[in-house]
Tab-separated table of C-alpha atoms and ligand atoms in Angstrom:
chain	number	residue	atom	x	y	z
G	28	MET	CA	4.737	8.091	20.049
G	29	ALA	CA	8.170	8.303	18.460
G	30	GLU	CA	11.226	7.803	20.628
G	31	GLY	CA	11.923	10.934	22.596
G	32	GLY	CA	8.218	11.520	23.163
G	33	VAL	CA	7.670	13.462	19.938
G	34	SER	CA	4.612	12.524	17.918
G	35	CYS	CA	5.591	11.482	14.406
G	36	VAL	CA	2.273	12.366	12.816
G	37	MET	CA	3.001	14.330	9.692
G	38	GLN	CA	2.219	18.030	9.780
G	39	PRO	CA	0.342	19.379	6.764
G	40	LEU	CA	3.390	21.173	5.391
G	41	TRP	CA	5.869	18.473	6.297
G	42	HIS	CA	8.056	17.324	3.416
G	43	ALA	CA	10.336	14.324	3.255
G	44	THR	CA	13.889	15.595	3.186
G	45	ALA	CA	16.490	14.061	0.917
G	46	ALA	CA	18.986	13.942	3.762
G	47	GLY	CA	17.270	11.836	6.371
G	48	LEU	CA	20.120	11.918	8.867
G	49	GLY	CA	22.537	14.550	10.021
G	50	GLN	CA	25.157	14.280	7.287
G	51	ASN	CA	27.753	16.160	9.275
G	52	ALA	CA	27.378	14.234	12.511
G	53	PRO	CA	30.608	12.552	13.653
G	54	MET	CA	30.806	8.808	12.942
G	55	HIS	CA	31.540	6.279	15.668
G	56	ALA	CA	32.544	2.642	15.267
G	57	HIS	CA	29.793	1.567	17.653
G	58	ASP	CA	27.137	3.285	15.564
G	59	ALA	CA	24.794	1.207	13.440
G	60	LEU	CA	25.075	1.068	9.672
G	61	ALA	CA	21.982	2.912	8.492
G	62	TRP	CA	20.603	3.355	4.994
G	63	THR	CA	19.891	6.965	4.041
G	64	PRO	CA	18.937	8.552	0.738
G	65	ALA	CA	22.653	9.354	0.395
G	66	GLY	CA	23.671	5.719	0.918
G	67	TRP	CA	24.860	3.745	3.965
G	68	GLN	CA	26.186	5.745	6.899
G	69	ARG	CA	27.440	4.953	10.374
G	70	THR	CA	25.106	6.751	12.725
G	71	ALA	CA	23.671	6.452	16.205
G	72	VAL	CA	20.208	4.865	16.212
G	73	ALA	CA	18.572	4.386	19.593
G	74	GLY	CA	18.604	0.712	20.588
G	75	ALA	CA	20.763	-0.398	17.646
G	76	THR	CA	24.311	-1.806	17.685
G	77	ALA	CA	27.323	-1.646	15.349
G	78	ALA	CA	26.367	-5.037	13.877
G	79	ASP	CA	22.962	-3.826	12.746
G	80	TRP	CA	22.187	-2.866	9.163
G	81	ILE	CA	19.176	-0.605	9.422
G	82	VAL	CA	16.695	0.537	6.806
G	83	PRO	CA	13.556	2.633	7.404
G	84	GLY	CA	10.388	0.516	7.475
G	85	ILE	CA	8.762	0.105	4.056
G	86	PRO	CA	5.350	1.715	3.469
G	87	ASN	CA	2.712	-0.449	1.803
G	88	LEU	CA	0.560	2.075	-0.038
G	89	HIS	CA	-2.290	-0.179	-1.137
G	90	SER	CA	-3.954	-3.129	0.587
G	91	HIS	CA	-7.314	-4.889	0.577
G	92	ALA	CA	-6.859	-7.077	3.648
G	93	PHE	CA	-9.722	-9.521	3.064
G	94	GLN	CA	-8.209	-10.580	-0.272
G	95	ARG	CA	-5.387	-12.320	1.622
G	96	ALA	CA	-7.814	-15.204	2.157
G	97	MET	CA	-8.458	-15.699	-1.578
G	98	ALA	CA	-4.852	-15.383	-2.773
G	99	GLY	CA	-4.221	-18.269	-5.176
G	100	LEU	CA	-7.915	-19.113	-5.615
G	101	ALA	CA	-8.591	-17.200	-8.812
G	102	GLU	CA	-6.085	-19.064	-10.960
G	103	ARG	CA	-8.503	-21.434	-12.731
G	104	GLN	CA	-9.904	-20.458	-16.097
G	105	THR	CA	-13.619	-19.626	-15.910
G	106	ASN	CA	-13.840	-18.189	-19.401
G	107	PRO	CA	-11.415	-18.077	-22.360
G	108	GLU	CA	-11.646	-14.283	-22.090
G	109	ASP	CA	-10.737	-14.202	-18.377
G	110	SER	CA	-9.644	-10.733	-17.271
G	111	PHE	CA	-9.808	-8.334	-14.358
G	112	TRP	CA	-13.589	-8.268	-14.768
G	113	THR	CA	-14.052	-12.046	-14.374
G	114	TRP	CA	-11.596	-12.004	-11.442
G	115	ARG	CA	-13.762	-9.316	-9.878
G	116	GLU	CA	-16.786	-11.647	-9.934
G	117	THR	CA	-14.779	-14.244	-7.994
G	118	MET	CA	-13.655	-11.550	-5.567
G	119	TYR	CA	-17.246	-10.330	-5.014
G	120	ARG	CA	-18.475	-13.853	-4.245
G	121	PHE	CA	-15.689	-14.197	-1.730
G	122	ALA	CA	-16.137	-10.732	-0.194
G	123	ALA	CA	-19.743	-11.637	0.633
G	124	ARG	CA	-18.578	-14.212	3.224
G	125	PHE	CA	-16.840	-11.842	5.636
G	126	ASP	CA	-18.051	-10.508	8.964
G	127	PRO	CA	-16.067	-8.410	11.461
G	128	ASP	CA	-14.591	-11.473	13.234
G	129	THR	CA	-13.324	-13.198	10.103
G	130	LEU	CA	-12.016	-9.886	8.736
G	131	HIS	CA	-10.110	-9.309	11.975
G	132	ALA	CA	-8.545	-12.776	11.840
G	133	VAL	CA	-7.537	-12.514	8.178
G	134	ALA	CA	-6.205	-8.959	8.530
G	135	SER	CA	-4.173	-9.974	11.595
G	136	GLN	CA	-2.524	-12.801	9.684
G	137	LEU	CA	-1.854	-10.472	6.752
G	138	TYR	CA	-0.432	-7.650	8.866
G	139	ALA	CA	1.869	-10.055	10.726
G	140	GLU	CA	3.102	-11.308	7.339
G	141	MET	CA	3.599	-7.731	6.150
G	142	LEU	CA	5.700	-6.925	9.206
G	143	GLU	CA	7.825	-10.036	8.762
G	144	ALA	CA	8.422	-8.974	5.146
G	145	GLY	CA	9.530	-5.463	6.146
G	146	TYR	CA	6.384	-3.390	5.636
G	147	SER	CA	5.927	-1.253	8.759
G	148	THR	CA	2.996	0.900	7.567
G	149	VAL	CA	-0.069	-0.155	5.603
G	150	CYS	CA	-2.580	2.039	3.784
G	151	GLU	CA	-5.766	-0.022	3.941
G	152	PHE	CA	-8.235	0.756	1.142
G	153	HIS	CA	-11.332	-0.490	2.890
G	154	TYR	CA	-14.716	-0.941	1.233
G	155	LEU	CA	-16.330	-3.945	2.979
G	156	HIS	CA	-18.426	-1.684	5.185
G	157	HIS	CA	-21.827	-3.323	5.712
G	158	ALA	CA	-23.428	-6.744	6.097
G	159	PRO	CA	-23.506	-8.736	2.843
G	160	ASP	CA	-27.032	-7.579	1.943
G	161	GLY	CA	-26.004	-3.937	2.326
G	162	THR	CA	-27.552	-3.369	5.763
G	163	PRO	CA	-25.231	-1.337	7.985
G	164	TYR	CA	-24.028	-3.143	11.102
G	165	ALA	CA	-25.388	-1.891	14.453
G	166	ASP	CA	-22.006	-0.185	14.741
G	167	PRO	CA	-21.571	1.294	11.245
G	168	ALA	CA	-17.792	1.167	11.750
G	169	ALA	CA	-17.724	-2.507	12.806
G	170	MET	CA	-15.641	-3.658	9.823
G	171	SER	CA	-13.288	-0.668	10.120
G	172	ARG	CA	-12.801	-1.464	13.797
G	173	ALA	CA	-11.889	-5.050	12.896
G	174	LEU	CA	-9.051	-3.697	10.758
G	175	MET	CA	-7.931	-1.210	13.422
G	176	GLN	CA	-7.917	-4.003	16.011
G	177	ALA	CA	-5.818	-6.190	13.698
G	178	ALA	CA	-3.336	-3.330	13.297
G	179	ARG	CA	-3.150	-2.798	17.068
G	180	ASP	CA	-2.775	-6.545	17.733
G	181	THR	CA	0.067	-6.908	15.272
G	182	GLY	CA	1.743	-3.536	15.838
G	183	ILE	CA	1.675	-2.334	12.234
G	184	ARG	CA	1.197	1.381	11.583
G	185	LEU	CA	-2.172	1.875	9.856
G	186	THR	CA	-3.548	4.523	7.550
G	187	LEU	CA	-7.176	3.498	7.303
G	188	LEU	CA	-8.853	4.683	4.113
G	189	PRO	CA	-12.615	4.169	4.319
G	190	VAL	CA	-13.790	3.964	0.712
G	191	LEU	CA	-16.606	5.976	-0.801
G	192	TYR	CA	-18.391	3.692	-3.283
G	193	MET	CA	-21.690	4.973	-4.690
G	194	THR	CA	-22.389	3.824	-8.245
G	195	GLY	CA	-21.884	0.720	-10.384
G	196	GLY	CA	-20.515	2.602	-13.390
G	197	PHE	CA	-19.805	5.952	-15.031
G	198	ASP	CA	-23.452	6.143	-16.089
G	199	GLY	CA	-24.473	6.438	-12.439
G	200	ARG	CA	-26.261	3.076	-12.276
G	201	ALA	CA	-27.121	1.717	-8.838
G	202	LEU	CA	-24.741	-0.690	-7.137
G	203	GLY	CA	-25.189	-4.331	-8.107
G	204	GLU	CA	-26.375	-6.858	-5.542
G	205	ARG	CA	-22.849	-7.882	-4.581
G	206	GLN	CA	-21.650	-4.275	-4.325
G	207	ARG	CA	-24.288	-3.209	-1.796
G	208	ARG	CA	-22.130	-3.818	1.226
G	209	PHE	CA	-19.624	-1.286	-0.146
G	210	GLY	CA	-22.061	1.644	-0.519
G	211	HIS	CA	-22.699	4.966	1.231
G	212	ASP	CA	-24.319	8.230	0.302
G	213	VAL	CA	-22.200	11.309	0.990
G	214	ASP	CA	-23.736	12.087	4.392
G	215	ALA	CA	-23.413	8.531	5.693
G	216	TYR	CA	-19.851	8.383	4.407
G	217	LEU	CA	-18.871	11.601	6.159
G	218	ARG	CA	-20.435	10.335	9.417
G	219	LEU	CA	-18.285	7.194	9.139
G	220	PHE	CA	-15.218	9.280	8.327
G	221	ASP	CA	-15.762	11.575	11.326
G	222	LEU	CA	-16.310	8.621	13.648
G	223	LEU	CA	-13.048	7.000	12.548
G	224	HIS	CA	-11.084	10.232	12.350
G	225	ALA	CA	-11.923	11.032	15.982
G	226	GLY	CA	-10.061	7.850	16.974
G	227	GLN	CA	-6.743	8.783	15.331
G	228	GLY	CA	-3.692	8.030	17.444
G	229	ASP	CA	0.069	7.627	17.302
G	230	THR	CA	-0.129	4.642	14.942
G	231	LEU	CA	-3.511	5.285	13.320
G	232	ARG	CA	-4.301	7.890	10.686
G	233	VAL	CA	-7.588	8.102	8.815
G	234	GLY	CA	-7.687	9.269	5.227
G	235	CYS	CA	-10.253	9.067	2.452
G	236	ALA	CA	-10.421	6.786	-0.548
G	237	PHE	CA	-12.622	7.346	-3.554
G	238	HIS	CA	-13.075	3.861	-4.963
G	239	SER	CA	-12.706	5.041	-8.577
G	240	LEU	CA	-14.222	7.589	-10.896
G	241	ARG	CA	-16.726	4.970	-12.061
G	242	ALA	CA	-17.959	4.533	-8.456
G	243	VAL	CA	-18.003	8.202	-7.334
G	244	PRO	CA	-19.999	10.894	-9.182
G	245	ALA	CA	-18.198	14.203	-9.679
G	246	GLU	CA	-20.516	16.181	-7.366
G	247	ALA	CA	-20.088	13.632	-4.579
G	248	MET	CA	-16.307	13.841	-4.822
G	249	GLN	CA	-16.468	17.613	-4.575
G	250	ALA	CA	-18.805	17.498	-1.568
G	251	VAL	CA	-16.544	15.073	0.293
G	252	LEU	CA	-13.367	17.016	-0.521
G	253	ALA	CA	-14.981	20.186	0.817
G	254	ALA	CA	-15.881	18.474	4.104
G	255	LEU	CA	-12.625	16.638	4.866
G	256	PRO	CA	-9.842	17.931	7.139
G	257	ALA	CA	-7.102	19.591	5.097
G	258	ASP	CA	-4.455	17.027	6.064
G	259	ALA	CA	-6.348	13.819	5.248
G	260	PRO	CA	-4.511	11.647	2.706
G	261	LEU	CA	-6.611	10.998	-0.418
G	262	HIS	CA	-6.401	7.780	-2.433
G	263	ILE	CA	-8.198	6.635	-5.591
G	264	HIS	CA	-8.072	3.699	-8.054
G	265	ILE	CA	-7.596	5.691	-11.224
G	266	ALA	CA	-6.852	3.945	-14.528
G	267	GLU	CA	-6.400	0.214	-14.007
G	268	GLN	CA	-8.422	-1.016	-16.959
G	269	VAL	CA	-8.686	0.014	-20.616
G	270	GLY	CA	-12.460	-0.467	-20.302
G	271	GLU	CA	-12.763	2.171	-17.590
G	272	VAL	CA	-10.611	4.601	-19.600
G	273	GLN	CA	-12.992	4.146	-22.556
G	274	ASP	CA	-16.108	4.554	-20.381
G	275	CYS	CA	-14.664	7.663	-18.749
G	276	LEU	CA	-13.907	9.168	-22.165
G	277	ALA	CA	-17.428	8.383	-23.355
G	278	LEU	CA	-19.268	9.729	-20.303
G	279	ARG	CA	-17.013	12.425	-18.866
G	280	GLY	CA	-15.311	13.484	-22.083
G	281	ALA	CA	-11.815	12.848	-20.758
G	282	ARG	CA	-9.565	9.975	-19.726
G	283	PRO	CA	-9.575	9.273	-15.936
G	284	VAL	CA	-6.252	10.920	-15.051
G	285	GLU	CA	-6.922	13.756	-17.476
G	286	TRP	CA	-10.340	14.285	-15.859
G	287	LEU	CA	-9.002	14.130	-12.301
G	288	LEU	CA	-6.186	16.598	-12.970
G	289	ALA	CA	-8.661	19.030	-14.530
G	290	ASN	CA	-11.442	18.658	-11.947
G	291	ALA	CA	-9.824	17.974	-8.553
G	292	PRO	CA	-7.107	19.819	-6.601
G	293	VAL	CA	-4.567	17.026	-7.137
G	294	ASP	CA	-1.418	17.602	-5.093
G	295	ALA	CA	0.884	15.789	-2.686
G	296	ARG	CA	-2.085	14.682	-0.551
G	297	TRP	CA	-3.207	12.393	-3.376
G	298	THR	CA	-2.186	8.826	-4.107
G	299	LEU	CA	-3.252	7.495	-7.510
G	300	VAL	CA	-3.481	3.712	-7.413
G	301	HIS	CA	-3.006	1.737	-10.640
G	302	ALA	CA	-2.278	4.728	-12.869
G	303	THR	CA	-1.614	2.052	-15.459
G	304	HIS	CA	-3.056	3.430	-18.673
G	305	LEU	CA	-1.612	6.889	-19.301
G	306	THR	CA	-0.902	9.188	-22.185
G	307	ASP	CA	2.414	11.060	-22.164
G	308	ALA	CA	0.607	14.227	-21.050
G	309	GLU	CA	-1.086	12.383	-18.167
G	310	THR	CA	2.231	10.853	-17.084
G	311	VAL	CA	3.849	14.281	-16.900
G	312	GLY	CA	0.705	15.792	-15.370
G	313	ILE	CA	0.730	13.415	-12.398
G	314	ALA	CA	4.454	13.956	-11.856
G	315	ARG	CA	4.021	17.736	-11.838
G	316	SER	CA	1.025	17.602	-9.485
G	317	GLY	CA	3.153	16.193	-6.662
G	318	ALA	CA	0.794	13.219	-6.244
G	319	THR	CA	2.149	9.742	-5.566
G	320	VAL	CA	1.452	6.815	-7.861
G	321	ALA	CA	0.914	3.531	-6.006
G	322	ILE	CA	2.132	0.727	-8.246
G	323	CYS	CA	1.247	-2.869	-7.338
G	324	PRO	CA	3.426	-4.864	-9.749
G	325	THR	CA	2.541	-8.417	-8.647
G	326	THR	CA	-1.209	-7.751	-8.523
G	327	GLU	CA	-1.153	-5.803	-11.786
G	328	ALA	CA	0.658	-8.760	-13.369
G	329	ASN	CA	-1.696	-11.284	-11.778
G	330	LEU	CA	-4.769	-9.419	-13.046
G	331	GLY	CA	-3.322	-8.740	-16.495
G	332	ASP	CA	-3.803	-4.988	-16.020
G	333	GLY	CA	-0.926	-3.625	-18.068
G	334	LEU	CA	2.392	-1.958	-17.381
G	335	PHE	CA	2.941	1.415	-15.747
G	336	PRO	CA	5.205	3.741	-17.826
G	337	LEU	CA	7.862	3.896	-15.104
G	338	HIS	CA	10.719	5.274	-17.156
G	339	ALA	CA	8.834	8.275	-18.560
G	340	TYR	CA	7.280	8.947	-15.160
G	341	LEU	CA	10.635	8.952	-13.376
G	342	ASP	CA	12.077	11.169	-16.128
G	343	ALA	CA	9.304	13.637	-15.278
G	344	GLY	CA	10.266	13.508	-11.591
G	345	GLY	CA	7.176	11.573	-10.442
G	346	ALA	CA	6.727	10.156	-6.939
G	347	PHE	CA	5.895	6.456	-6.586
G	348	GLY	CA	5.371	3.765	-3.987
G	349	ILE	CA	4.353	0.107	-3.933
G	350	GLY	CA	1.361	-1.830	-2.659
G	351	SER	CA	0.570	-5.474	-1.982
G	352	ASP	CA	-3.049	-4.827	-3.104
G	353	SER	CA	-4.637	-8.279	-3.659
G	354	GLN	CA	-2.018	-9.970	-1.408
G	355	ILE	CA	-0.984	-12.585	-3.963
G	356	SER	CA	2.477	-11.614	-2.727
G	357	VAL	CA	3.286	-9.918	0.576
G	358	SER	CA	6.852	-8.839	-0.094
G	359	PRO	CA	8.311	-5.407	-0.795
G	360	VAL	CA	11.274	-7.201	-2.343
G	361	GLU	CA	9.090	-8.912	-4.918
G	362	GLU	CA	7.124	-5.729	-5.693
G	363	LEU	CA	10.312	-3.698	-6.268
G	364	ARG	CA	11.971	-6.449	-8.274
G	365	TRP	CA	8.961	-6.791	-10.572
G	366	LEU	CA	8.604	-3.056	-10.892
G	367	GLU	CA	11.999	-3.168	-12.588
G	368	TYR	CA	11.607	-6.537	-14.355
G	369	GLY	CA	8.353	-5.515	-16.084
G	370	GLN	CA	10.209	-2.623	-17.664
G	371	ARG	CA	13.096	-4.873	-18.713
G	372	LEU	CA	10.757	-7.347	-20.396
G	373	ALA	CA	8.924	-4.576	-22.233
G	374	THR	CA	12.019	-2.648	-23.375
G	375	ARG	CA	14.622	-5.453	-23.714
G	376	HIS	CA	17.029	-3.297	-21.724
G	377	ARG	CA	18.398	-3.559	-18.188
G	378	ASN	CA	18.644	-1.247	-15.179
G	379	ILE	CA	15.715	0.936	-16.209
G	380	ALA	CA	14.822	2.628	-12.916
G	381	VAL	CA	18.202	4.300	-12.262
G	382	ARG	CA	18.393	8.079	-12.292
G	383	ALA	CA	21.356	10.435	-12.482
G	384	ASP	CA	21.983	10.280	-8.721
G	385	SER	CA	22.785	6.548	-8.469
G	386	THR	CA	23.650	3.616	-10.708
G	387	SER	CA	22.040	1.132	-8.305
G	388	VAL	CA	18.557	-0.015	-9.320
G	389	GLY	CA	17.778	-1.290	-5.824
G	390	GLU	CA	18.793	1.931	-4.108
G	391	THR	CA	16.864	4.046	-6.605
G	392	LEU	CA	13.705	1.984	-6.098
G	393	LEU	CA	14.086	1.961	-2.313
G	394	ARG	CA	14.722	5.711	-2.177
G	395	GLY	CA	11.587	6.456	-4.196
G	396	THR	CA	9.441	4.043	-2.204
G	397	LEU	CA	10.511	5.510	1.123
G	398	ALA	CA	10.234	9.133	-0.007
G	399	SER	CA	6.567	8.799	-0.968
G	400	GLY	CA	5.436	7.124	2.232
G	401	ALA	CA	4.900	10.257	4.307
G	402	HIS	CA	2.520	11.996	1.941
G	403	ALA	CA	0.621	8.816	1.097
G	404	SER	CA	0.186	7.697	4.720
G	405	GLY	CA	0.075	10.962	6.682
G	406	PHE	CA	2.854	9.762	8.998
G	407	ALA	CA	6.407	11.136	9.085
G	408	ILE	CA	7.847	7.827	7.880
G	409	GLY	CA	10.491	6.772	5.386
G	410	THR	CA	13.571	8.149	7.131
G	411	LEU	CA	15.558	7.364	10.261
G	412	ALA	CA	15.662	11.045	11.192
G	413	PRO	CA	15.222	11.681	14.932
G	414	ASP	CA	11.948	13.534	14.416
G	415	ALA	CA	10.472	10.812	12.188
G	416	CYS	CA	8.473	7.790	13.316
G	417	ALA	CA	10.698	5.227	15.025
G	418	ASP	CA	10.076	2.534	12.406
G	419	ARG	CA	12.947	0.465	11.126
G	420	ILE	CA	14.020	-2.841	9.648
G	421	VAL	CA	17.182	-4.656	10.656
G	422	LEU	CA	18.543	-6.772	7.811
G	423	ASP	CA	20.125	-10.162	8.505
G	424	ALA	CA	23.746	-9.184	7.896
G	425	ASP	CA	24.824	-12.806	8.569
G	426	ALA	CA	22.786	-14.210	5.668
G	427	PRO	CA	24.836	-15.874	2.891
G	428	GLN	CA	23.466	-13.329	0.394
G	429	PHE	CA	25.454	-10.619	2.163
G	430	ALA	CA	28.699	-12.573	2.599
G	431	GLY	CA	31.880	-10.697	1.690
G	432	MET	CA	29.947	-7.721	0.426
G	433	GLN	CA	30.470	-3.974	0.618
G	434	PRO	CA	27.546	-2.091	2.205
G	435	GLY	CA	27.012	-0.186	-1.047
G	436	ASP	CA	25.757	-3.412	-2.640
G	437	ALA	CA	23.458	-4.423	0.215
G	438	VAL	CA	20.197	-3.042	-1.164
G	439	ASP	CA	20.717	-4.620	-4.593
G	440	ARG	CA	21.600	-7.914	-2.877
G	441	TRP	CA	18.488	-7.658	-0.734
G	442	ILE	CA	16.164	-7.070	-3.679
G	443	PHE	CA	17.799	-9.030	-6.493
G	444	SER	CA	19.265	-12.187	-4.929
G	445	GLY	CA	16.364	-14.529	-4.394
G	446	ASN	CA	13.461	-15.232	-2.080
G	447	ARG	CA	14.933	-15.909	1.338
G	448	ASN	CA	13.536	-13.204	3.623
G	449	LEU	CA	16.500	-11.078	4.758
G	450	VAL	CA	14.491	-9.062	7.309
G	451	ARG	CA	15.637	-10.038	10.803
G	452	GLU	CA	13.889	-7.454	12.966
G	453	VAL	CA	11.137	-4.899	12.512
G	454	HIS	CA	10.500	-2.037	14.923
G	455	VAL	CA	7.356	0.103	14.743
G	456	ASP	CA	6.874	3.170	16.908
G	457	GLY	CA	10.014	2.180	18.798
G	458	GLU	CA	8.707	-1.311	19.600
G	459	ARG	CA	10.230	-4.526	18.241
G	460	VAL	CA	7.429	-6.568	16.659
G	461	VAL	CA	9.555	-8.980	14.587
G	462	ALA	CA	12.655	-10.718	15.962
G	463	GLU	CA	14.724	-13.405	14.189
G	464	GLY	CA	12.349	-13.035	11.241
G	465	ARG	CA	9.245	-14.002	13.248
G	466	HIS	CA	6.359	-11.852	14.380
G	467	ARG	CA	6.119	-11.833	18.176
G	468	ASP	CA	2.604	-13.326	18.044
G	469	ARG	CA	2.906	-15.458	14.942
G	470	GLU	CA	1.479	-18.741	16.299
G	471	ARG	CA	-1.601	-17.298	17.987
G	472	ILE	CA	-2.464	-15.175	14.968
G	473	ALA	CA	-2.019	-18.130	12.602
G	474	ALA	CA	-4.240	-20.361	14.767
G	475	ARG	CA	-7.031	-17.782	14.696
G	476	TYR	CA	-6.565	-17.378	10.933
G	477	ARG	CA	-6.953	-21.135	10.397
G	478	ARG	CA	-10.241	-21.123	12.328
G	479	ALA	CA	-11.478	-18.147	10.299
G	480	MET	CA	-10.544	-19.858	7.036
G	481	GLN	CA	-12.546	-22.942	8.094
G	482	LEU	CA	-15.570	-20.693	8.581
G	483	LEU	CA	-15.037	-18.788	5.337
G	484	PHE	CA	-14.775	-21.994	3.320
G	485	ALA	CA	-17.379	-24.044	5.218
O	513	ZN	ZN1	-7.152	-1.791	-5.021
């Protein structure tokens, strides 16, 4: 429950406002310095002091928690043609080792790390549903519950996205042996969705993820969309690989984004993950639909996916957010920095992300990231407004990076001045879960993670 006893769950017609705080409210010297879409302002924030520099908590729009345990273990060449597809084989072998206990331990470690880095909400794109041979657990939601427990234990706000995964390719082939634990038919999927959705609470929302067009036949997508509640967030991996764009063209007669825009009611409920390979028309089409693009710059770089056309997309007014995805980096700072740096390397220009309303790259990226969080997660997050979720970060104003600086430079300093974590406190749902840069339960969670890693690698 948000401070003041008002639930911060987003209403279906809720829209993030550009002015997060009362712009005309009188300023007081004892008010905290708070970041708003209009820049830094002195404003009263419950529980904060004049020394605090406050930013809304950062939404992480795309996460596969189990992959935290394999971060750094796919960096040896297995084939001169190594690509996303050979990485995926490594990932499948690793995914086969998890059970609910090890998933809980790994997700807890990950979520504590996310909180320490400044992510206060995570959208978990969850497809490890069944036992490794594909048999459902006695409780068909056992793996989902492991993730929900990890979120409760750590205090992170969770949008759980159970994934519908039905086929091994656009041709409708059956799932491969290592994909069986991901699979449902439509009826079994909707039973799982209903079970999870009934447990929604103040810090838990349940949305729907379609794994990808190659894994979900068109009729199945339509059947699920017709059955879901009207306010459920919808996520999909859309165009990460050139190979899947080619297969989609061959078998559905259109590129993935082109097909989705023509065949699904794409609007602000939708988050398109890895919309990497786009034509100009698709770029503009997503922007006009109101959907959010979830960009995962460090993972997309790590996997050699390609580069999202950020500049054209922002020119078209598109909404975007970031995700830690494969967890090779758990840092909103690094995601935002590389979102900009990728564009600089490709264009040989600087300061690409800025729009007409600000010359600061950091502020532009932060503003966009926060503005998309509500639609993508289903929570009223991304602002410090009194009726929004009480989620905030307190930056370490005493850090050397901020010495002698005007507040107007703080976001650029935060994002573009190195790797020391400048997040001092994190509050979720009005509760402080990180103090002095450390999660309140860091040691116990890390000890359990070490035991789980011993089991996973035994
Ligand atoms: Zn993903």
